[in-house]
Tab-separated table of C-alpha atoms in Angstrom:
chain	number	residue	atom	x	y	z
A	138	UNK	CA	-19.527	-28.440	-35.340
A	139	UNK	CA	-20.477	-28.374	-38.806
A	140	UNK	CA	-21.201	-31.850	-39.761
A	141	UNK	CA	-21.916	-33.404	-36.647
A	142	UNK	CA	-24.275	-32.558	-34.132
A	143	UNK	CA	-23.716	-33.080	-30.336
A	144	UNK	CA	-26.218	-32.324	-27.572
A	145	UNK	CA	-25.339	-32.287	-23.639
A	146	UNK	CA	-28.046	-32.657	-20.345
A	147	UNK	CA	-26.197	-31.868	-17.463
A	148	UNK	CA	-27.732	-33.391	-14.004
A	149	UNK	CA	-27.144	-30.480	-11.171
A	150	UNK	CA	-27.668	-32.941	-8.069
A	151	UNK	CA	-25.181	-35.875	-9.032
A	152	UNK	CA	-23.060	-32.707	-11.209
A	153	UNK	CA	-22.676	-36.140	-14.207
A	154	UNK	CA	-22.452	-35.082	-17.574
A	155	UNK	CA	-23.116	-37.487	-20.392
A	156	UNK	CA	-22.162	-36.804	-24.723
A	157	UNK	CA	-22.364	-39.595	-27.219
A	158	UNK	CA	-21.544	-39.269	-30.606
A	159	UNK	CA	-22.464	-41.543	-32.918
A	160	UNK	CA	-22.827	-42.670	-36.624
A	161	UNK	CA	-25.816	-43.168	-38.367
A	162	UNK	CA	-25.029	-47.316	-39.047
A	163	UNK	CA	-24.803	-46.541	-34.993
A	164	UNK	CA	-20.946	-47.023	-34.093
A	165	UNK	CA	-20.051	-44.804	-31.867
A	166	UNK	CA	-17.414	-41.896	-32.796
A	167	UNK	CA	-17.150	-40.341	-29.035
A	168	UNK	CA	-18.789	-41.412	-25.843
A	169	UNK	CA	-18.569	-40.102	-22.460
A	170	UNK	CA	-20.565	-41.738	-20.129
A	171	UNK	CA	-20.159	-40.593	-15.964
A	172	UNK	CA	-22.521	-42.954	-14.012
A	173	UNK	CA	-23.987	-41.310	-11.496
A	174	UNK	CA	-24.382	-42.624	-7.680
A	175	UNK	CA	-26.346	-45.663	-7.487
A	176	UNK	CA	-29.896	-44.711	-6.105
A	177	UNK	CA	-31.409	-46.612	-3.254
A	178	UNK	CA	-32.052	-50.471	-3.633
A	179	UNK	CA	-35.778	-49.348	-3.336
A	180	UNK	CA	-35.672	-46.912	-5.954
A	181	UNK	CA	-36.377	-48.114	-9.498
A	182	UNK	CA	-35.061	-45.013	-11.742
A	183	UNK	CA	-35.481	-45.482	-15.709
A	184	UNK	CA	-33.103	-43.571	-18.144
A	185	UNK	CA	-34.639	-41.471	-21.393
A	186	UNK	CA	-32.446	-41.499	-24.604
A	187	UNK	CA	-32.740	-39.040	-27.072
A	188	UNK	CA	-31.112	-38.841	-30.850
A	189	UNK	CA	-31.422	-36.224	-33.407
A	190	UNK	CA	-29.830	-36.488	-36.527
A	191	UNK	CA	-27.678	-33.968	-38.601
A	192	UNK	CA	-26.757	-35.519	-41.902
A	193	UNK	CA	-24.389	-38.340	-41.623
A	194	UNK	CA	-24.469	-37.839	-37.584
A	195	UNK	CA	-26.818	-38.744	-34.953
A	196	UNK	CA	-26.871	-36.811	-31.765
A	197	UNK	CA	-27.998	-39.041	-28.746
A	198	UNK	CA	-28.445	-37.849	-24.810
A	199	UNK	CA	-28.821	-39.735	-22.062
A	200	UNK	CA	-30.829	-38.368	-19.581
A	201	UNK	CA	-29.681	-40.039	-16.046
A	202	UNK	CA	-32.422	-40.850	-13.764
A	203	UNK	CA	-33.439	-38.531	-11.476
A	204	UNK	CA	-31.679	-39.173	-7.572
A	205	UNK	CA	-33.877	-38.490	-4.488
A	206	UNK	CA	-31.740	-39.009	-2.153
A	207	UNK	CA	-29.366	-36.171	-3.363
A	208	UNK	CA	-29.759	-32.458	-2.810
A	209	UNK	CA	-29.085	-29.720	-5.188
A	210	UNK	CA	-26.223	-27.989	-5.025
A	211	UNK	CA	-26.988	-24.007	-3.900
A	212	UNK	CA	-26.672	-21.391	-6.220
A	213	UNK	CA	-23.053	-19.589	-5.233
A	214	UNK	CA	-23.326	-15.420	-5.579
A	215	UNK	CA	-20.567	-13.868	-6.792
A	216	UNK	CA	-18.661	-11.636	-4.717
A	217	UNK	CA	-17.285	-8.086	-5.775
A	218	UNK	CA	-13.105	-8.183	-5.665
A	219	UNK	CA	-11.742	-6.060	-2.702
A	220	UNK	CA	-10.909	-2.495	-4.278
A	221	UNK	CA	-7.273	-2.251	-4.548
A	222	UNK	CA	-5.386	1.630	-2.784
A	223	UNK	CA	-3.977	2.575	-6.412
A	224	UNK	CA	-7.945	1.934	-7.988
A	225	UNK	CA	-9.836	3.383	-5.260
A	226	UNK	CA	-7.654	6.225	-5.942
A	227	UNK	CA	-8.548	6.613	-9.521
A	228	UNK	CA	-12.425	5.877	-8.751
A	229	UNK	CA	-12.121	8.589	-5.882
A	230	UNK	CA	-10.063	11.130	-8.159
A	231	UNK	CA	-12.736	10.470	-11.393
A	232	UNK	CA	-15.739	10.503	-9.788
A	233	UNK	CA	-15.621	14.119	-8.133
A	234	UNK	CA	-14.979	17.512	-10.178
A	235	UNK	CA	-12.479	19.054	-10.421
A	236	UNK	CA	-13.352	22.195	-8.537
A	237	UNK	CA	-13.679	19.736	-5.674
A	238	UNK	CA	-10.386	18.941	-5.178
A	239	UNK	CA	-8.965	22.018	-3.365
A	240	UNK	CA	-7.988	19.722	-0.399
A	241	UNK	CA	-5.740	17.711	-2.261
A	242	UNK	CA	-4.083	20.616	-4.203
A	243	UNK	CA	-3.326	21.948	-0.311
A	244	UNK	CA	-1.285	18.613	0.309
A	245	UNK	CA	0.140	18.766	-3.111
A	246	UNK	CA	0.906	22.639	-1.831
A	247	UNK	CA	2.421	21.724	1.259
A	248	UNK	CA	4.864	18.739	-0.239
A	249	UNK	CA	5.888	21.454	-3.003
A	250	UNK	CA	7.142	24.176	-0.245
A	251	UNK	CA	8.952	21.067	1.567
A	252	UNK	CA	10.209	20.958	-1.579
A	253	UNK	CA	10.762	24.588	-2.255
A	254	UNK	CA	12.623	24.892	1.567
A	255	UNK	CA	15.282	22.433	0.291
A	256	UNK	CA	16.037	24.243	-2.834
A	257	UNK	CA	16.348	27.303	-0.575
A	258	UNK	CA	18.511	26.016	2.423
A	259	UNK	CA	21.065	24.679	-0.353
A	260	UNK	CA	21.064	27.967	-2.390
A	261	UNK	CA	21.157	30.271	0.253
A	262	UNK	CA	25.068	30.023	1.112
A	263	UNK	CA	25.875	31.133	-2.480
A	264	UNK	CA	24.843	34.229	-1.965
A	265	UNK	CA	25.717	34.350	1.849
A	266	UNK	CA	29.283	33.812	0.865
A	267	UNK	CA	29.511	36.267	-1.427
A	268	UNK	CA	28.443	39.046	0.789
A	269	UNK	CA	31.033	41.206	2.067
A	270	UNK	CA	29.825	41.493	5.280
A	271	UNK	CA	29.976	37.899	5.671
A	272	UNK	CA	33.317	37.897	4.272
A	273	UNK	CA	34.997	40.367	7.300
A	274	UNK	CA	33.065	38.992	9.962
A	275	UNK	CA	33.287	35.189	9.123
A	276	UNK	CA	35.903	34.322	6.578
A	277	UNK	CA	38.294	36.694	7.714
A	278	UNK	CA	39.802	36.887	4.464
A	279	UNK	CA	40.786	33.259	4.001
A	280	UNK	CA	37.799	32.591	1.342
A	281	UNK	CA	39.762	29.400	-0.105
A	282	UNK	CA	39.866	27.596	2.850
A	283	UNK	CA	37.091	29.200	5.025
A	284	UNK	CA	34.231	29.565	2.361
A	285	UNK	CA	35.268	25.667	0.770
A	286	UNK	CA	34.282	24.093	4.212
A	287	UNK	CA	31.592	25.987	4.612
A	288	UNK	CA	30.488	25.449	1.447
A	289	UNK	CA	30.896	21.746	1.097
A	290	UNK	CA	28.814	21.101	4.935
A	291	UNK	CA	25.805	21.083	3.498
A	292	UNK	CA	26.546	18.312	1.381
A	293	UNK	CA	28.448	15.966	3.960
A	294	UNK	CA	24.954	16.476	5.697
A	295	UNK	CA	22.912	15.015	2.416
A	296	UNK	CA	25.076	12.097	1.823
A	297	UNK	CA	24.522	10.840	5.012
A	298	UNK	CA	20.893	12.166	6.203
A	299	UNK	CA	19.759	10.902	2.461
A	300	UNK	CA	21.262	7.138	3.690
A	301	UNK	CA	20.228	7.133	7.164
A	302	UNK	CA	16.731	8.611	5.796
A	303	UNK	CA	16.380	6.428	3.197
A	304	UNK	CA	16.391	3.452	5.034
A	305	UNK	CA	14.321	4.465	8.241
A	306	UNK	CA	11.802	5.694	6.042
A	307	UNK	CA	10.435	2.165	5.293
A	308	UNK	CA	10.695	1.598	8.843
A	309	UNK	CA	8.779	4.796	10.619
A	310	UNK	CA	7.239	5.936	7.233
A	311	UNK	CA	7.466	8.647	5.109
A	312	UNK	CA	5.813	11.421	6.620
A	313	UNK	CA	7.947	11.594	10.413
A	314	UNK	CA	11.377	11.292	8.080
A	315	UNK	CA	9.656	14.095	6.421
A	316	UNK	CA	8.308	16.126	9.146
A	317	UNK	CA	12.101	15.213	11.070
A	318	UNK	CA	13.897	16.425	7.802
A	319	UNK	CA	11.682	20.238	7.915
A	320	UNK	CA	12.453	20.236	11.212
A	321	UNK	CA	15.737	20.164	10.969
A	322	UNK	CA	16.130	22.644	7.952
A	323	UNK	CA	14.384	25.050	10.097
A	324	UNK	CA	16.209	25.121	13.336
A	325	UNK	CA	19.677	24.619	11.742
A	326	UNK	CA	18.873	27.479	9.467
A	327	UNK	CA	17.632	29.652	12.262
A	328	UNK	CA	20.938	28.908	14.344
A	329	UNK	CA	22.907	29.870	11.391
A	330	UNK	CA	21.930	32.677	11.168
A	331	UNK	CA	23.349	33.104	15.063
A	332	UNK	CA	26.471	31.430	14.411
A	333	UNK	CA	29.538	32.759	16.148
A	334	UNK	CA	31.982	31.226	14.197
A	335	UNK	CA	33.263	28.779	11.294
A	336	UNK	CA	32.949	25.872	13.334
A	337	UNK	CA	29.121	26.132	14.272
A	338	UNK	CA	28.339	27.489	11.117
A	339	UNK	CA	29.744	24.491	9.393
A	340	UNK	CA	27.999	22.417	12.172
A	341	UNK	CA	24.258	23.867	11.558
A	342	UNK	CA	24.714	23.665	7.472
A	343	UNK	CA	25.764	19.907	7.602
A	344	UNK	CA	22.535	19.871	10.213
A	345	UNK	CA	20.864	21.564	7.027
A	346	UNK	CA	21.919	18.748	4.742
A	347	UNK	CA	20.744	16.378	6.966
A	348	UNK	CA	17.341	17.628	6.976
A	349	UNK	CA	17.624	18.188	2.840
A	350	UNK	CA	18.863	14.836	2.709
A	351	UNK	CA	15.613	13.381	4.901
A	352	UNK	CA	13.279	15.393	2.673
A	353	UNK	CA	14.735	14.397	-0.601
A	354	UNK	CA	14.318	10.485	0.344
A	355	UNK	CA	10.956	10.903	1.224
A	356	UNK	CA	8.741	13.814	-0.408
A	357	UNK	CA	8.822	11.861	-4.031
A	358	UNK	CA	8.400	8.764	-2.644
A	359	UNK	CA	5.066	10.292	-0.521
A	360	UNK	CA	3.756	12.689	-3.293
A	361	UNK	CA	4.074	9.040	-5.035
A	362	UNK	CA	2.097	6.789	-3.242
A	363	UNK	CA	-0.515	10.072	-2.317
A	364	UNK	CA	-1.596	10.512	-5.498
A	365	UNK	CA	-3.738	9.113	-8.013
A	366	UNK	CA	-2.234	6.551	-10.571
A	367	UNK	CA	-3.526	8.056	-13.782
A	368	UNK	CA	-2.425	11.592	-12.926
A	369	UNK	CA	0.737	10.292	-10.328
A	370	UNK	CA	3.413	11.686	-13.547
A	371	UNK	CA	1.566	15.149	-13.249
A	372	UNK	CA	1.675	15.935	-9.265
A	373	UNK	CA	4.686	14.794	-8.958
A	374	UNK	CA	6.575	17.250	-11.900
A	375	UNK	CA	4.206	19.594	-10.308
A	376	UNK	CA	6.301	18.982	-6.431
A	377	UNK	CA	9.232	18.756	-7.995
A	378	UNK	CA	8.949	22.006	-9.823
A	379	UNK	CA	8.872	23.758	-6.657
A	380	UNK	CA	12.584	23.091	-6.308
A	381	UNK	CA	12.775	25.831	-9.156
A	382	UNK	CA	10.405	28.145	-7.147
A	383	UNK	CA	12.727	28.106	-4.244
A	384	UNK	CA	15.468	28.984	-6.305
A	385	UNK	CA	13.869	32.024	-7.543
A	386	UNK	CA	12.491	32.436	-4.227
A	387	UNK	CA	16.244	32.817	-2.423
A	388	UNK	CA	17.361	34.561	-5.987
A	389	UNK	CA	14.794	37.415	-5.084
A	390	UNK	CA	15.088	37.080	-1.408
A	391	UNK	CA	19.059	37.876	-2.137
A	392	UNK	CA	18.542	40.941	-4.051
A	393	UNK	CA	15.844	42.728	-2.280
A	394	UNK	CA	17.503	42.381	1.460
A	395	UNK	CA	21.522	42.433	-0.120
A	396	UNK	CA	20.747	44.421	-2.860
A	397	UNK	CA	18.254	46.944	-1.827
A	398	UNK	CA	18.523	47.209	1.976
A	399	UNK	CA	21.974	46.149	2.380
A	400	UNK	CA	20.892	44.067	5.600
A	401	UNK	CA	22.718	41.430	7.221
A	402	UNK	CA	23.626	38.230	5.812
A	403	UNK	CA	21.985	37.166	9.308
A	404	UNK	CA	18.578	38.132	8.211
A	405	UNK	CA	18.847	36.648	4.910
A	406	UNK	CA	20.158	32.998	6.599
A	407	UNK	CA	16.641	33.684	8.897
A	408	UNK	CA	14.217	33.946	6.085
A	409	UNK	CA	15.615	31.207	4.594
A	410	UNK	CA	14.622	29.180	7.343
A	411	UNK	CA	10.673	30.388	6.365
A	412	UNK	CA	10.186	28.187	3.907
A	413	UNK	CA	11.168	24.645	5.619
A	414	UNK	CA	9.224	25.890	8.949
A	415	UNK	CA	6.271	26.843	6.795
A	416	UNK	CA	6.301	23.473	4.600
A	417	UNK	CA	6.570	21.700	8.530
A	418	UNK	CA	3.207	23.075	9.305
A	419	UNK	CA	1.020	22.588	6.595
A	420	UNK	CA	2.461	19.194	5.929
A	421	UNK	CA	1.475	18.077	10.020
A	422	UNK	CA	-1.799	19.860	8.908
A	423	UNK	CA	-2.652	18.304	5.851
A	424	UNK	CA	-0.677	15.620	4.563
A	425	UNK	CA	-1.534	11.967	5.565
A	426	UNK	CA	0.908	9.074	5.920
A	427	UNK	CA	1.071	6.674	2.723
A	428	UNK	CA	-1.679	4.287	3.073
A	429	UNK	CA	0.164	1.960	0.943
A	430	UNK	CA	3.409	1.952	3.602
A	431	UNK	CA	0.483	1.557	6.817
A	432	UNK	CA	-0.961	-1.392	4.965
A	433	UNK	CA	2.194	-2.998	4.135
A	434	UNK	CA	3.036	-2.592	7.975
A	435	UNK	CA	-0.434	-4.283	8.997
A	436	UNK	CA	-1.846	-1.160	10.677
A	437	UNK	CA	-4.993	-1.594	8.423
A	438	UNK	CA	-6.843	1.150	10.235
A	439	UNK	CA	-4.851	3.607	9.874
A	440	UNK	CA	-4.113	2.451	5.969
A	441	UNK	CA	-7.888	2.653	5.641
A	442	UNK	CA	-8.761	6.345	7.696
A	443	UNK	CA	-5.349	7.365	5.376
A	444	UNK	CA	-7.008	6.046	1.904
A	445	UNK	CA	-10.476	7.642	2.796
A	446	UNK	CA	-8.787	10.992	3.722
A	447	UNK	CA	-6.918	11.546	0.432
A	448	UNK	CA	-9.975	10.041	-1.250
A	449	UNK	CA	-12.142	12.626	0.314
A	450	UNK	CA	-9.322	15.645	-0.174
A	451	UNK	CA	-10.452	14.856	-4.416
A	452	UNK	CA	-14.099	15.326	-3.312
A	453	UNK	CA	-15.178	12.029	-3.095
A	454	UNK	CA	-18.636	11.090	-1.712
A	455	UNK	CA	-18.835	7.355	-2.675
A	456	UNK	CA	-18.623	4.159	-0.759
A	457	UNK	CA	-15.160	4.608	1.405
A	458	UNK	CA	-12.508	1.942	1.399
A	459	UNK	CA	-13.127	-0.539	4.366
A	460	UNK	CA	-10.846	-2.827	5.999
A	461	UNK	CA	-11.466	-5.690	4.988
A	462	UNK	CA	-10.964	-4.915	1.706
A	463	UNK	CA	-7.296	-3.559	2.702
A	464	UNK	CA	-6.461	-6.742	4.831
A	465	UNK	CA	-7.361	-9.062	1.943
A	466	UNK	CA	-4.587	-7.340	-0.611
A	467	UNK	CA	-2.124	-7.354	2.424
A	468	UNK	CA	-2.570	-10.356	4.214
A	469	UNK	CA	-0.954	-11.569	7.543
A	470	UNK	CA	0.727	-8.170	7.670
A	471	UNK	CA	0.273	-8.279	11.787
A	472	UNK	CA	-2.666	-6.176	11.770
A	473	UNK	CA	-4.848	-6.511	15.476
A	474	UNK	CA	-7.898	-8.000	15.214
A	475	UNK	CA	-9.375	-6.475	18.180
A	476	UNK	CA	-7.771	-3.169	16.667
A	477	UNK	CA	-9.871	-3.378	13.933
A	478	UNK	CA	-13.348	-4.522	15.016
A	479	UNK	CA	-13.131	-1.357	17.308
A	480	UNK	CA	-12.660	0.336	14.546
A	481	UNK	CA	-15.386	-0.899	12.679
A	482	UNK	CA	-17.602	-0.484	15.431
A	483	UNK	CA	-17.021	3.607	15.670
């Protein structure tokens, strides 16, 4: 205030706070007087008032008398707010080098080639169809027909492994859909390459799309949650780029065993295969479930061993995430209590 002048004594045992404002020809302009618990009948406390002036205002405090009978209040110490997954992720990923992060660029790696085997197993048949090998020994001349089925399996597969996928994945979690959808790629494109016939043929590709499809709904949505919040835009271009290095990969692959060694179109449909059942590997290997998706699920130990992995894979040294700190952002999730005092205890 400019022209007035106000003064405050607070009392920490009976927590009473007491202003008066008043004029100089003393009327009052504000008072706010809390009385404080009477003391004991024995007790004989005396009050101190106080005024200062400030031009046309005096300032007066009333200084209750002290209470024996009441104790002070303790001191509280603030407590430090439970790190959240997405900020212990940026703390982890900012406070190493970057030299140090070679473990995470090896699950970045392996969700890229998962990436890179889809782009393959959905390329492959353009140049398998056009090989005139193919052509005598499975078309049999009726390309229209014939190489349209064929061609469209793969799809039928997607549409419905992306759906099924999709909606399982927030049930099991993103990395078995994934690891299931690899899988699949792989053996379908292995036994295409053994086919007999249209009908198998057609029955391993739409087994293809349902492993694409499977991959698809989950590899963003794990690269997503894996990495670190400031830099989440970059790694995941950086995955999804690899669906351009598979399609120069099967581009290559076409011309040096079609175009060089005029091999079989059965040898091409096998290393096209590689990619999916090299992506399965290193993703078992190195690639954690989404600590977010554990959490959310109330298997807090796992969410936290998940958060300290990836946290560690940036070269992090500092204090790791602990679970109490992931059960207080997702509360009465169903996590075991016994589950995780065992936990702490190891």
């Amino acid at each position: 205030m400019s022209n007035s002048y106000l003064s405050e004594t607070e009392n920490v045992a009976s927590v009473d706070t007491h202003y008066i404002l008043a004029r100089q020809d003393g009327t009052a302009l504000v008072s706010t007087v809390q009385v404080p618990s009477p003391p004991p009948q024995n007790q004989s406390p005396q009050s101190h008032l106080t005024t200062t002036r400030n031009g046309p205002f005096v300032g007066c405090t009333l200084t209750p008398p002290s209470i024996p009978h009441l104790t002070p209040l303790t001191t509280m110490t603030k407590q430090p707010l439970p790190r959240q997954i997405d900020s212990f992720y940026d703390e982890a990923y900012h406070s190493a080098s970057a030299s140090s992060r070679h473990a995470f660029w090896l699950i970045i790696l392996a969700l890229g080639i998962a990436n890179c085997g889809d782009a393959t197993e959905i390329s492959c048949m353009n140049f398998i169809l056009s090989n005139k090998g193919f052509q005598e020994e499975m078309l049999e001349g009726d390309f229209k027909k014939r190489g349209a089925l064929i061609a469209s399996s793969i799809f039928v597969g997607m549409l419905f492994g992306g759906l099924m996928a999709g909606a399982y994945s927030d049930r099991v979690g993103r990395r078995p859909i994934l690891l299931l959808g690899l899988l699949m790629n792989a053996i379908s494109g292995t036994f295409s390459a053994l086919s007999v016939n249209v009908a198998m043929l057609c029955l391993c590709r739409m087994g293809s799309g349902l492993g694409v499809g499977a991959v698809v709904s989950s590899l963003i949505t794990l690269t997503t949650e894996l990495s670190p919040p400031s830099h989440r835009g970059f790694y995941v271009t950086v995955v999804a780029a690899f669906w351009t290095v598979g399609a120069i990969f099967v581009a290559l692959l076409a011309m040096v065993i079609f175009g060089q060694y005029n091999a079989s179109w059965r040898i091409f449909a096998l290393c096209c295969a590689v990619p999916s059942a090299l992506a399965f590997i290193m993703v078992y290997i190195f690639v954690p479930e989404s600590a977010r998706y554990l959490a959310l699920h109330g298997k807090y130990v796992e969410a936290t061993k998940s958060a300290n992995q990836v946290a560690h894979a940036f070269g992090y040294r500092g204090a790791p995430l602990d679970i109490e700190e992931v059960q207080s952002l997702f509360p009465n999730r169903g996590g075991s209590l016994v589950q995780m005092t065992s936990a702490k205890e190891h």
